[in-house]
Coordinates of C-alpha atoms in Angstrom, one line a residue:
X1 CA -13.5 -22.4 6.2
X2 CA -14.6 -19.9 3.8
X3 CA -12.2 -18.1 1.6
X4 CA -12.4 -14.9 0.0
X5 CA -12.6 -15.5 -3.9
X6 CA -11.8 -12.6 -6.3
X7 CA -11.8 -12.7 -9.8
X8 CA -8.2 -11.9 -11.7
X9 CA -8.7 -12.2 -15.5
X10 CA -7.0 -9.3 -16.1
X11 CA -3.9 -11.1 -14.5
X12 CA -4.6 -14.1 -16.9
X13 CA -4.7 -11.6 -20.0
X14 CA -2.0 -10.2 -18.4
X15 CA 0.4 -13.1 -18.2
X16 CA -0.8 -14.4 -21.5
X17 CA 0.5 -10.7 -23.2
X18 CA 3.4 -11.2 -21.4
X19 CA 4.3 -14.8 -22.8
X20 CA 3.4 -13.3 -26.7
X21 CA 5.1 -10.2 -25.8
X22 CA 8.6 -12.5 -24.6
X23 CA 8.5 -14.9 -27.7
X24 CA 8.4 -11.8 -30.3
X25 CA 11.7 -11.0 -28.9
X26 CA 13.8 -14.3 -28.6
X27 CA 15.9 -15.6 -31.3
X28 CA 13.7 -18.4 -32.1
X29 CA 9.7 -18.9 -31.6
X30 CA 10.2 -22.5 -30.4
X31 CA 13.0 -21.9 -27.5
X32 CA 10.9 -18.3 -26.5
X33 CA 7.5 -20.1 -25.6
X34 CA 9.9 -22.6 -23.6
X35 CA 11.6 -19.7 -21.7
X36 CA 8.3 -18.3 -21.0
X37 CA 6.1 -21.5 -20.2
X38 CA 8.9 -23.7 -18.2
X39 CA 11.7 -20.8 -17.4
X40 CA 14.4 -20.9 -19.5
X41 CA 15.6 -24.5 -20.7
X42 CA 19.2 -23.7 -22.7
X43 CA 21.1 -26.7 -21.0
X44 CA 18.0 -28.7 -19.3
X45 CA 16.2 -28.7 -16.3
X46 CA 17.1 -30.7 -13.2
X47 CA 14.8 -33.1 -13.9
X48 CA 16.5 -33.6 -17.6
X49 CA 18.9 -35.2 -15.4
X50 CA 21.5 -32.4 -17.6
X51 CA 22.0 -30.2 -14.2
X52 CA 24.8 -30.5 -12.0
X53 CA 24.4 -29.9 -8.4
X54 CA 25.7 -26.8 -7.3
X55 CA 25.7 -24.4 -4.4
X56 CA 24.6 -20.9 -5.2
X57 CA 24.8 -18.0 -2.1
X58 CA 21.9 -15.2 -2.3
X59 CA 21.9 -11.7 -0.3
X60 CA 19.3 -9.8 -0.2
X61 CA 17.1 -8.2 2.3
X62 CA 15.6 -10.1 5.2
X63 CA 17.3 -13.3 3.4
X64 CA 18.8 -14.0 6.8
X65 CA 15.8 -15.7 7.8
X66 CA 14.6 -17.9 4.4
X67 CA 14.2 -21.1 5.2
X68 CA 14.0 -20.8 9.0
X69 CA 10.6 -21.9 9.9
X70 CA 10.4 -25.3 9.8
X71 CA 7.6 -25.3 6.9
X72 CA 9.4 -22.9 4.7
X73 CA 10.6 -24.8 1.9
X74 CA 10.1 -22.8 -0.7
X75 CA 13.2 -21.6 -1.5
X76 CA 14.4 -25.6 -1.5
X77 CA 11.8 -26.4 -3.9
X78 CA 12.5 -23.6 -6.5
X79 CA 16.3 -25.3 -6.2
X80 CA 15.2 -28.6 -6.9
X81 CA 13.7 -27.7 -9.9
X82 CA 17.4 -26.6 -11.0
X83 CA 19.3 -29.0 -8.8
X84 CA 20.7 -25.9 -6.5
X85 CA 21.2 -25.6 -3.0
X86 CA 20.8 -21.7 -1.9
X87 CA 22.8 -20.6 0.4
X88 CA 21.0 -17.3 2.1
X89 CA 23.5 -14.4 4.1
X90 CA 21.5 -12.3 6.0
X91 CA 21.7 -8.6 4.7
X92 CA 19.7 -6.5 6.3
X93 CA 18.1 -2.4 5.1
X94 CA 20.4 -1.1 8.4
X95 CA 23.5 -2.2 7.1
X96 CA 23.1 -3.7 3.2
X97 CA 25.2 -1.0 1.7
X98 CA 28.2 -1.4 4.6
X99 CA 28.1 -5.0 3.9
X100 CA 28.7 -5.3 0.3
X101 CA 31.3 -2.5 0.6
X102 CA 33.2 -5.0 2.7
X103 CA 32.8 -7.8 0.8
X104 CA 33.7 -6.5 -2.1
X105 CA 36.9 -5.4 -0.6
X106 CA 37.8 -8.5 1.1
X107 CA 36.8 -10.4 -2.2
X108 CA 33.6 -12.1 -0.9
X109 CA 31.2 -10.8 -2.1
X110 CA 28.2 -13.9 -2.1
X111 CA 27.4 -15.3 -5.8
X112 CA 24.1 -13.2 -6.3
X113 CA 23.4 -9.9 -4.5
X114 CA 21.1 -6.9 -4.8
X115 CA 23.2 -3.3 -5.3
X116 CA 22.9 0.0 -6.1
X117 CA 26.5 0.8 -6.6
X118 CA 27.8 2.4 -9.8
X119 CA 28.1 -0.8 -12.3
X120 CA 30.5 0.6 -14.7
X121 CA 32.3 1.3 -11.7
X122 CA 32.3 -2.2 -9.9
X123 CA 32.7 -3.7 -12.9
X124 CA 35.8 -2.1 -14.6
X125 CA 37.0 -3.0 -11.2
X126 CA 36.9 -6.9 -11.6
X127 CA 34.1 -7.4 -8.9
X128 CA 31.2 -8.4 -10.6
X129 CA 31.1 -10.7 -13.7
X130 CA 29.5 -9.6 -16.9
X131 CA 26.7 -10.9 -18.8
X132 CA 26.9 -10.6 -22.7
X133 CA 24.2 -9.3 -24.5
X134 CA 23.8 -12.3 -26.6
X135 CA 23.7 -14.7 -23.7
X136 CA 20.7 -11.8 -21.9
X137 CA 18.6 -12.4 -25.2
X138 CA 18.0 -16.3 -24.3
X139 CA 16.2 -15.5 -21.5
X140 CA 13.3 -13.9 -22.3
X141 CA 11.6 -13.2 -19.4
X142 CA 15.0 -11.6 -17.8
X143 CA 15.3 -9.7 -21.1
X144 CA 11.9 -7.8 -20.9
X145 CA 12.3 -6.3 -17.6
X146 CA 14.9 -3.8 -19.2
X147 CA 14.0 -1.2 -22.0
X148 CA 15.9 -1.4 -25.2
X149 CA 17.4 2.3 -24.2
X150 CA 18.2 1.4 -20.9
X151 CA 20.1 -1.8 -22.0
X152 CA 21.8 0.5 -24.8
X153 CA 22.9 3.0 -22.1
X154 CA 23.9 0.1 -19.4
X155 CA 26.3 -1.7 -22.4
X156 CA 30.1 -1.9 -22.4
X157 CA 31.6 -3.6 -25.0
X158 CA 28.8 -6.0 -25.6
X159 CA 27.9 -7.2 -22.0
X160 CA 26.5 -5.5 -19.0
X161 CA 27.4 -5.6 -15.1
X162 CA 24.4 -6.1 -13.6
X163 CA 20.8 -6.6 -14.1
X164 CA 18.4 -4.1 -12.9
X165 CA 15.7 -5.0 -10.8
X166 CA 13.0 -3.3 -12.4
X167 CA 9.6 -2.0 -10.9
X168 CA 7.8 -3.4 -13.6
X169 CA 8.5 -6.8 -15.7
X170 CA 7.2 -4.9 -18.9
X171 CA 9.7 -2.1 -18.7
X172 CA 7.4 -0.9 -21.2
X173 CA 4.6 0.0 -18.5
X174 CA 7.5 1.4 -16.4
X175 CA 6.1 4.2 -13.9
X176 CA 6.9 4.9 -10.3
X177 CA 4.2 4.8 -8.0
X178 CA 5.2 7.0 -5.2
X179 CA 2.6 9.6 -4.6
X180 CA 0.6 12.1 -2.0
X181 CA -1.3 10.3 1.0
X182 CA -3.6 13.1 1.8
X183 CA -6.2 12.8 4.9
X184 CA -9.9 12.5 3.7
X185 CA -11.3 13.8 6.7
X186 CA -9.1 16.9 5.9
X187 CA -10.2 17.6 3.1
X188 CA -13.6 17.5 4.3
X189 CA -12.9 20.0 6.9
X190 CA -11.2 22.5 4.5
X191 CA -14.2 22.4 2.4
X192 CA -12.6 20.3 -0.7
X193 CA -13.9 17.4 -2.5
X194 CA -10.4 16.3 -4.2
X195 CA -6.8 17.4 -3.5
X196 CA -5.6 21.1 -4.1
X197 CA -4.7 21.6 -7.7
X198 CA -1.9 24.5 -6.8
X199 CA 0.9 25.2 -5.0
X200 CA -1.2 28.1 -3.5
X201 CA -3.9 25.8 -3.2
X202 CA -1.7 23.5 -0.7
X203 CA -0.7 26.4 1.4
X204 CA -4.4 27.6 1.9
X205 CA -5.1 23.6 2.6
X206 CA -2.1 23.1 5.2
X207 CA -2.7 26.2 7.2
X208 CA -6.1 25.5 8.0
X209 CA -5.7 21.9 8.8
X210 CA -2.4 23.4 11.1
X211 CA -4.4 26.7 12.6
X212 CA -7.8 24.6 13.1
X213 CA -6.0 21.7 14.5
X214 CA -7.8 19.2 12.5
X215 CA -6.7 16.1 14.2
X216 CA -8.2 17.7 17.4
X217 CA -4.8 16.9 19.4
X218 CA -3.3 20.1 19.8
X219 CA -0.3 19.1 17.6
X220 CA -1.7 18.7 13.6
X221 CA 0.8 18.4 11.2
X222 CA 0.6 19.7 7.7
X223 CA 3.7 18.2 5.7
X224 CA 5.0 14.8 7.1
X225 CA 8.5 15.9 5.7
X226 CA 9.6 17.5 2.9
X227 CA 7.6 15.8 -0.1
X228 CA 8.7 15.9 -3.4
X229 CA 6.2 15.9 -5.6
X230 CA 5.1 19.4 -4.0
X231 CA 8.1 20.9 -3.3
X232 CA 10.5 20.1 -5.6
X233 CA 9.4 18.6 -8.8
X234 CA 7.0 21.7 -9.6
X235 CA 10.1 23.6 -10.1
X236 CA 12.8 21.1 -11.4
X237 CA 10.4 18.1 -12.6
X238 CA 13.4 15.8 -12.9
X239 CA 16.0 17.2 -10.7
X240 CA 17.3 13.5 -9.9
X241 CA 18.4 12.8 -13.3
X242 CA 20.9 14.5 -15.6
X243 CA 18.9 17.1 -17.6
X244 CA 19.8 20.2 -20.1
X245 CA 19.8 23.8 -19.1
X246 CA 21.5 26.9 -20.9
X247 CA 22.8 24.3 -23.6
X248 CA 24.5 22.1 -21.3
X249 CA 23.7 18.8 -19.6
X250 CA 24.3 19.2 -15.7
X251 CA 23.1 17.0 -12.6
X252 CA 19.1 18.0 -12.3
X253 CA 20.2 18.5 -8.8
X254 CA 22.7 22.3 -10.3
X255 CA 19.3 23.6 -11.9
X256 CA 19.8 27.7 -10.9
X257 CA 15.5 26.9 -10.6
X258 CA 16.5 25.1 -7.0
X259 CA 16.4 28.6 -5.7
X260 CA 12.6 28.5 -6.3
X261 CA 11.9 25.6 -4.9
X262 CA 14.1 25.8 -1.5
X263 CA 12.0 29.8 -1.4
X264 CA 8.6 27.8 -1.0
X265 CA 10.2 25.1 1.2
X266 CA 11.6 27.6 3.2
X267 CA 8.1 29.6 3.5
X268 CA 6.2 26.1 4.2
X269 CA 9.0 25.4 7.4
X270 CA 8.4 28.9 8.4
X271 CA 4.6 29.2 9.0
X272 CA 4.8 26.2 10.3
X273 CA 3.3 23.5 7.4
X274 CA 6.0 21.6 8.0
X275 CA 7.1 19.1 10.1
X276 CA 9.4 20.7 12.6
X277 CA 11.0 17.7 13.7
X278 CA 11.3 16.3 10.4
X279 CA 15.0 16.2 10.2
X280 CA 15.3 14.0 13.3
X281 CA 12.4 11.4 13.1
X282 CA 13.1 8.2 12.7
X283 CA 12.0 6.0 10.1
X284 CA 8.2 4.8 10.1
X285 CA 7.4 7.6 12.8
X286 CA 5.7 9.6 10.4
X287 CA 3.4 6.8 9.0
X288 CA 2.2 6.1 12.3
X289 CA 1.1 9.8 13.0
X290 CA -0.5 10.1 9.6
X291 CA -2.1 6.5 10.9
X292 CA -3.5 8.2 14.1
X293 CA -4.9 11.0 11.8
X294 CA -2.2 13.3 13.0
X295 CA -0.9 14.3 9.9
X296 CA -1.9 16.4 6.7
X297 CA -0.2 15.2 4.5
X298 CA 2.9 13.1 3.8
X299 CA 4.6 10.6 0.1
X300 CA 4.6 6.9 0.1
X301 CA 4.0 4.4 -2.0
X302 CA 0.8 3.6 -3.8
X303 CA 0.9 -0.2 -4.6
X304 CA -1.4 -2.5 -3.5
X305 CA 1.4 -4.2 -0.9
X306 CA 1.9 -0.5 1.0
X307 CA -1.7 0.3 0.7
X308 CA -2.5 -2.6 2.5
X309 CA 0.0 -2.0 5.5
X310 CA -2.0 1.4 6.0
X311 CA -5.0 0.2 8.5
X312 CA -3.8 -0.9 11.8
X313 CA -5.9 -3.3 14.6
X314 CA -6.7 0.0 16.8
X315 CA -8.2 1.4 13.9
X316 CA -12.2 1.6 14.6
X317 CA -14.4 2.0 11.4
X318 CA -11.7 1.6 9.1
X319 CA -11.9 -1.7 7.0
X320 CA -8.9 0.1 4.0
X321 CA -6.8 2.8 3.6
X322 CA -9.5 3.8 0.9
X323 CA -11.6 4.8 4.2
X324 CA -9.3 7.3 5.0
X325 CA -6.3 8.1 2.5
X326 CA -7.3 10.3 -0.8
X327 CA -4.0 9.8 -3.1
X328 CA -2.9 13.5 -4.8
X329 CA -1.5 14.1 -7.7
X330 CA 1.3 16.7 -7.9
X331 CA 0.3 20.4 -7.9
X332 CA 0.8 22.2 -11.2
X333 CA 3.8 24.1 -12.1
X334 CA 4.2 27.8 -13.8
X335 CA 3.3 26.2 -16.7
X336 CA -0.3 24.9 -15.5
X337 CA 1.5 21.1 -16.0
X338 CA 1.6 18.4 -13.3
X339 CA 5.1 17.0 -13.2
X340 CA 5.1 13.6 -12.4
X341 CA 8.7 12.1 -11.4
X342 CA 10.2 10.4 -14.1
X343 CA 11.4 6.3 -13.8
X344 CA 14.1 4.6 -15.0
X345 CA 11.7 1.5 -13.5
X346 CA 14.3 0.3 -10.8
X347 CA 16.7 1.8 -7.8
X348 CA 18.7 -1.2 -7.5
X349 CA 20.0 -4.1 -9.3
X350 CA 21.4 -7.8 -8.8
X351 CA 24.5 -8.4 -9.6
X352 CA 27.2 -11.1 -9.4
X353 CA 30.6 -11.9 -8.2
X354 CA 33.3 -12.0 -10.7
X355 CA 34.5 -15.0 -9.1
X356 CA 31.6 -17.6 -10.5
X357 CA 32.2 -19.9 -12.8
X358 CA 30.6 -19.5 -16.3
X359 CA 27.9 -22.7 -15.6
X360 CA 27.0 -21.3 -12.3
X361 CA 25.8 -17.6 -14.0
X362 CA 24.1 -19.6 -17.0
X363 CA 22.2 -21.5 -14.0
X364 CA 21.3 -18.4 -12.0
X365 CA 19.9 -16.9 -15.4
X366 CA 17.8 -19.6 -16.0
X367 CA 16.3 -19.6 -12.1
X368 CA 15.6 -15.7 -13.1
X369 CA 13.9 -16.4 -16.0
X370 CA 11.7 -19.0 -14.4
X371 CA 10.6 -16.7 -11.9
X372 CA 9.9 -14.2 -14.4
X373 CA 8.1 -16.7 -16.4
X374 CA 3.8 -16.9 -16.1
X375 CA 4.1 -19.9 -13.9
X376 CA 7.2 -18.8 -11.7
X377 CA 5.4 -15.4 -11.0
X378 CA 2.5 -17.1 -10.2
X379 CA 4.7 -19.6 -8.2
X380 CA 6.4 -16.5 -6.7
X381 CA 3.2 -14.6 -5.5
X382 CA 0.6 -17.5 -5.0
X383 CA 2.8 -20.5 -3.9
X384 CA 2.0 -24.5 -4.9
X385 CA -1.5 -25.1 -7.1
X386 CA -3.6 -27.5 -4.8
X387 CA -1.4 -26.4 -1.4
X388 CA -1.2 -22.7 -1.3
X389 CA -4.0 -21.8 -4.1
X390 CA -6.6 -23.5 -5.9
X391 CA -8.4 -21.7 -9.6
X392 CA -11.6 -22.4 -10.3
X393 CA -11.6 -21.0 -13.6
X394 CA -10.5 -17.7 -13.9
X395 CA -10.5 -16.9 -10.3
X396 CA -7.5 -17.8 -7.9
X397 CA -8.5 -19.2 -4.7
X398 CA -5.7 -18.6 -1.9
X399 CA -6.1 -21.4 0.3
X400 CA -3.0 -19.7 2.8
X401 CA -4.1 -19.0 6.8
X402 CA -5.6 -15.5 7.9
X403 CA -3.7 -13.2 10.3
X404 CA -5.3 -12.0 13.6
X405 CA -7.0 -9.5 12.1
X406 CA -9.0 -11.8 9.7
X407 CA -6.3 -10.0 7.0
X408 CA -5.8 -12.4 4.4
X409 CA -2.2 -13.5 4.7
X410 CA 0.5 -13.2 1.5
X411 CA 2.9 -16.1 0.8
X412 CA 5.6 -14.0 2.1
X413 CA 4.2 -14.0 5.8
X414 CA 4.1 -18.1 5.4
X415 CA 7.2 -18.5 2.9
X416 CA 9.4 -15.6 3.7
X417 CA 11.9 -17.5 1.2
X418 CA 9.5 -16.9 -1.5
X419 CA 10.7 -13.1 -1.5
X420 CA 13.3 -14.6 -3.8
X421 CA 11.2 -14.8 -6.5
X422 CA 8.9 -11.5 -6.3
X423 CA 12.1 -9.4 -5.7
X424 CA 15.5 -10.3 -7.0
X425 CA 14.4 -9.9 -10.6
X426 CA 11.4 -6.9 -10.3
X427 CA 9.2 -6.1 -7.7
X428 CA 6.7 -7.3 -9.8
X429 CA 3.9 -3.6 -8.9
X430 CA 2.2 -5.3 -12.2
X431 CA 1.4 -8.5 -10.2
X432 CA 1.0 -7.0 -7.1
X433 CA -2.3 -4.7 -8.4
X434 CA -4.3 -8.2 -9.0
X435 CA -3.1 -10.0 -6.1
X436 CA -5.8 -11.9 -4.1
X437 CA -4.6 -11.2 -0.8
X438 CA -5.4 -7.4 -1.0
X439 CA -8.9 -6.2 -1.3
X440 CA -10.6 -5.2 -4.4
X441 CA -10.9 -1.6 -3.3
X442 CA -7.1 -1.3 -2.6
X443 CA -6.2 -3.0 -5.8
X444 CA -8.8 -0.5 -7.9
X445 CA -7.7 1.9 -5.6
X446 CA -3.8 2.1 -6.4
X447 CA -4.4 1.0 -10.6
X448 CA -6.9 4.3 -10.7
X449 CA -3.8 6.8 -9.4
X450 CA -1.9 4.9 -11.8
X451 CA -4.5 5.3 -14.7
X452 CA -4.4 9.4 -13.5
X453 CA -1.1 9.7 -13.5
X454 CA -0.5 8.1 -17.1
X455 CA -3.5 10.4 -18.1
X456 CA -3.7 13.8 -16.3
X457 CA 0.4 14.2 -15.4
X458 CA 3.3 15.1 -18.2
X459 CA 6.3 12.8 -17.0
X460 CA 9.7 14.1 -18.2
X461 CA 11.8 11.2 -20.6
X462 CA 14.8 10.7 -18.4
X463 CA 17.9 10.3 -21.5
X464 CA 19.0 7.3 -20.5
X465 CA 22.2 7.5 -22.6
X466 CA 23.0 10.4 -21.1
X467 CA 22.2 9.1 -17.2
X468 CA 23.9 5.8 -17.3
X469 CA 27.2 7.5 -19.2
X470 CA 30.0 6.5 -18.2
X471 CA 33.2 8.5 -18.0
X472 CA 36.1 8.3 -15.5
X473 CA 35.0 11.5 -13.6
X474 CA 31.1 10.8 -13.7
X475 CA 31.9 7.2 -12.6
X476 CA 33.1 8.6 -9.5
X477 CA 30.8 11.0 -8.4
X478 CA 29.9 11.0 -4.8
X479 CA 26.1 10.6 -3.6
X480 CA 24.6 14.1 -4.7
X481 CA 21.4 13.1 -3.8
X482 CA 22.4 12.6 0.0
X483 CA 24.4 16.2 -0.3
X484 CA 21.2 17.8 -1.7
X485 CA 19.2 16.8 0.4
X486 CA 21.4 18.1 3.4
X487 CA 21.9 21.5 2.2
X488 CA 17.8 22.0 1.4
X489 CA 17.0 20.9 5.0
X490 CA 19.3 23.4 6.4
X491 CA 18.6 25.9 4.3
X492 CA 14.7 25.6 4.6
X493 CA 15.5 25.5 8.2
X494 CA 17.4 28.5 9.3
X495 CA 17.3 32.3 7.6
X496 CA 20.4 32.6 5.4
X497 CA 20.0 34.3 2.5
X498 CA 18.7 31.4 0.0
X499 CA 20.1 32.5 -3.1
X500 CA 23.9 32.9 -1.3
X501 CA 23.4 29.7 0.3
X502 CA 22.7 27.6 -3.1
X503 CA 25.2 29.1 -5.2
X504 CA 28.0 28.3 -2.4
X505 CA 26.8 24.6 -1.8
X506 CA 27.1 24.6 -5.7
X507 CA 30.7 25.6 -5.9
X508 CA 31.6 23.1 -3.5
X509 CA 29.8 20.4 -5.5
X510 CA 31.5 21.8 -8.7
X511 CA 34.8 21.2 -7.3
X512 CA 34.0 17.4 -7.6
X513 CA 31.4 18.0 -10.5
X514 CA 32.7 20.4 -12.8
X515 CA 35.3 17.3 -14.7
X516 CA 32.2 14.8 -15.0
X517 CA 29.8 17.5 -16.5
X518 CA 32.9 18.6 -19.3
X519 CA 33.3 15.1 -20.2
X520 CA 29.8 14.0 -20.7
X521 CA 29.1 17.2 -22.5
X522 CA 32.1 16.2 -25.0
X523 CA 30.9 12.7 -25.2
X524 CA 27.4 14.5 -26.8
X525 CA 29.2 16.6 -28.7
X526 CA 30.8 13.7 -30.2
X527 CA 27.9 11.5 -30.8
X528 CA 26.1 14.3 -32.9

């Protein structure tokens, strides 16, 4: 059997950067290239005999089936390397939240879980246990994923709650990769060679695909939904994050500039650019209808693992999603600038229950920064050298099965267990952009959008200190993103006067609001 060889020395520079990059910022040279050659080694490995055995339980998504198939043992071998039996609790994307909500309540809550609850919260509460900074900074590999102004803003009192699962495991290359899937053949039709450049530009490019029915079924859609990066962030580039307007720092989602944006939503819905049954699809419907070549336009992800899920068996001519997707980048705004959404380079975290001992957190920090080291991430993406993947050289050889479609198959689809170690410390996008089992169009493909973004978009600094505050009435604010994004559908939906409509769903939300924006602004004052 032949397999597909492609060569990754950028992930070998990569990995070796990382290792110099983690010992320049442990305490000592020697015990830094040991947390980043072996994992983390403070109290021994298992095979230092130093370890004992202990029982650790893991939720996270889709954990419910780790281990199940009879040849998935990778999950047992990562524990014998720290003499740990996992214990995985199935938590699945339907009902995650729910779960750990109950849990928590009923005070079992499993020893390591992913969140994306409010830390300072949970933790001045008692249900997670803290980590202390001092005890973060001997393991390297864990350390890196988080900014030095993130972990400033996430610190109480020396320790933080949780660690956050970051996008990148340099948080120094920290970018979001969610972006525009536009339809080649669309663009073709309207006469462009790239993506409109304008807000006006879209409009012209939407109603011709919509009025000439490019997708030849009677029913073209322009906009899959409402998308962001053209119909929001124009007008209030970071409208998810805290930001300053008329002196004062307010939720991004109070900016008096909404009134813009929900205008040009509302004229999009109107003529029809829209999706009109966009409030009631379900999830994955509109992937599928931009798959048939249905749709426009519509955001997704841009990595190398979503880019691959985009060409389907029924699919004639189509070897990539290079064959048929053009990624945009976002419009301009007044002020001629592209306003790429800022990151804070995660959306969740992993935290753990308060009710671990202080051995069993030390152990779980070393398993993280194992899996964060060169050789667990390779472990974590490629499997077992000589069983899963072979080098010659420089060039990893995946020696894993194909699927039907002659797709070469990731370790995940033979080791489901394995997503242990690509997600509950980062998702790892660095890794994934070199990984053998995509194609080397779809991994040149998604680093060029993320070469144009760092070089032709402005992305806004979130203030970090200013985000991750924590004051008793900002601690308990309720989900404003869920509450925005009700009141723009409606209002891009019916024919209430706009202005009217914003400034009463703002007095409503300043009637729970109104105590967390006095306090942070005091706490500024006070740190001037």
């Amino acid at each position: 059997m032949r397999y597909k060889k492609i060569t990754i020395l950028c992930i070998v520079l990569m990995l070796v950067v990382s290792a110099l990059a983690a010992c320049s910022t442990s305490d000592g040279g020697k015990d830094a290239e040991s947390g980043q050659n072996k994992g983390s080694n403070q109290t021994g490995t298992a095979g230092d005999n130093l370890l004992s055995p202990m029982e650790i339980s893991v939720a996270q998504w889709g954990s419910d089936v780790w281990g199940q198939q009879s040849d998935d043992k990778w999950l047992d071998d990562l524990g014998k390397k720290f003499n740990v039996t996992f214990k995985p609790i199935a938590l699945t994307w339907a009902d995650w939240q729910d779960k750990l909500k109950i849990w928590a309540a009923s005070g079992n809550l499993p020893d390591m879980f992913v969140h994306d609850f409010n830390t300072f919260e949970w933790g001045g509460q008692g249900l997670v246990k803290p980590i202390d900074i001092a005890q973060l900074q001997k393991y390297p590999n864990v350390r890196r994923n988080i900014s030095d102004s993130l972990l400033e803003a996430l610190t109480v009192d020396g320790q933080i709650y949780s660690i956050p699962r970051s996008l990148w495991p340099d948080a120094s290359k920290a970018l979001t990769l969610s972006g525009i899937y536009v339809q080649k053949s669309y663009l073709t039709k309207a006469g462009l060679s790239t993506p409109p450049e304008t807000l006006d530009g879209w409009v012209d490019f939407l109603r011709k695909a919509v009025k000439d029915d490019y997708s030849g079924s009677g029913k073209t859609i322009g906009l899959g939904g409402i998308v962001d990066q053209i119909m929001i962030n124009p007008f209030v580039p970071n409208y998810s994050s805290w930001i300053q307007e008329d002196g004062k720092w307010i939720p991004g989602y109070f900016s008096k500039h909404h009134i813009e944006a929900l205008k040009f939503g509302r004229q999009l819905y109107k003529e029809g650019l829209i999706d009109k049954d966009f409030s009631i699809r379900k999830g994955g419907d509109i992937d599928k209808l931009f798959q048939q070549g249905r749709v426009a336009s519509y955001a997704n992800n841009t990595d190398p693992d979503m880019l691959s899920n985009q060409v389907t068996s029924d699919m004639k001519g189509i070897t990539t999603a290079a064959d048929y997707i053009t990624l945009a980048l976002p419009p301009q705004a007044a002020d001629s600038k592209r306003y790429f959404p800022a990151t804070q380079n995660f959306s969740t975290y992993t935290g753990f229950s308060s009710k671990i001992s202080d051995e069993k957190l030390e152990r779980i920090l070393q398993i993280l920064d194992y899996v964060g080291s060169p050789e667990g991430r390779i472990y974590s993406v490629y499997g077992e050298e000589g069983k899963d993947f072979e080098k010659e050289g420089d060039t990893i050889v995946s020696l894993l099965p194909k699927n039907e479609n002659g797709k070469q198959k990731m370790l995940q689809d033979v080791y489901p267990s394995s997503g242990f170690g690509r997600w509950f410390l980062s998702w790892d996008v660095e890794t994934a952009m070199t990984n053998v089992a995509h194609s080397p169009v779809i991994q040149q493909m998604s680093a060029d959008f993320y070469d144009s973004v760092r070089s032709q978009t402005t992305i806004p600094d979130p203030d970090f200190q200013i985000q991750f505050m924590s004051t008793p009435a900002k601690d308990k604010l309720p989900d404003l993103n869920k509450a925005y994004t009700d009141m723009y559908t409606k209002v891009i939906m019916n024919d209430n006067d706009i202005e009217k409509a914003f400034e009463e769903w703002l007095d409503q939300q300043m009637k729970k609001a109104s105590k967390a924006i006095e306090e942070v602004n005091a706490r500024v004052a006070e740190l001037k």
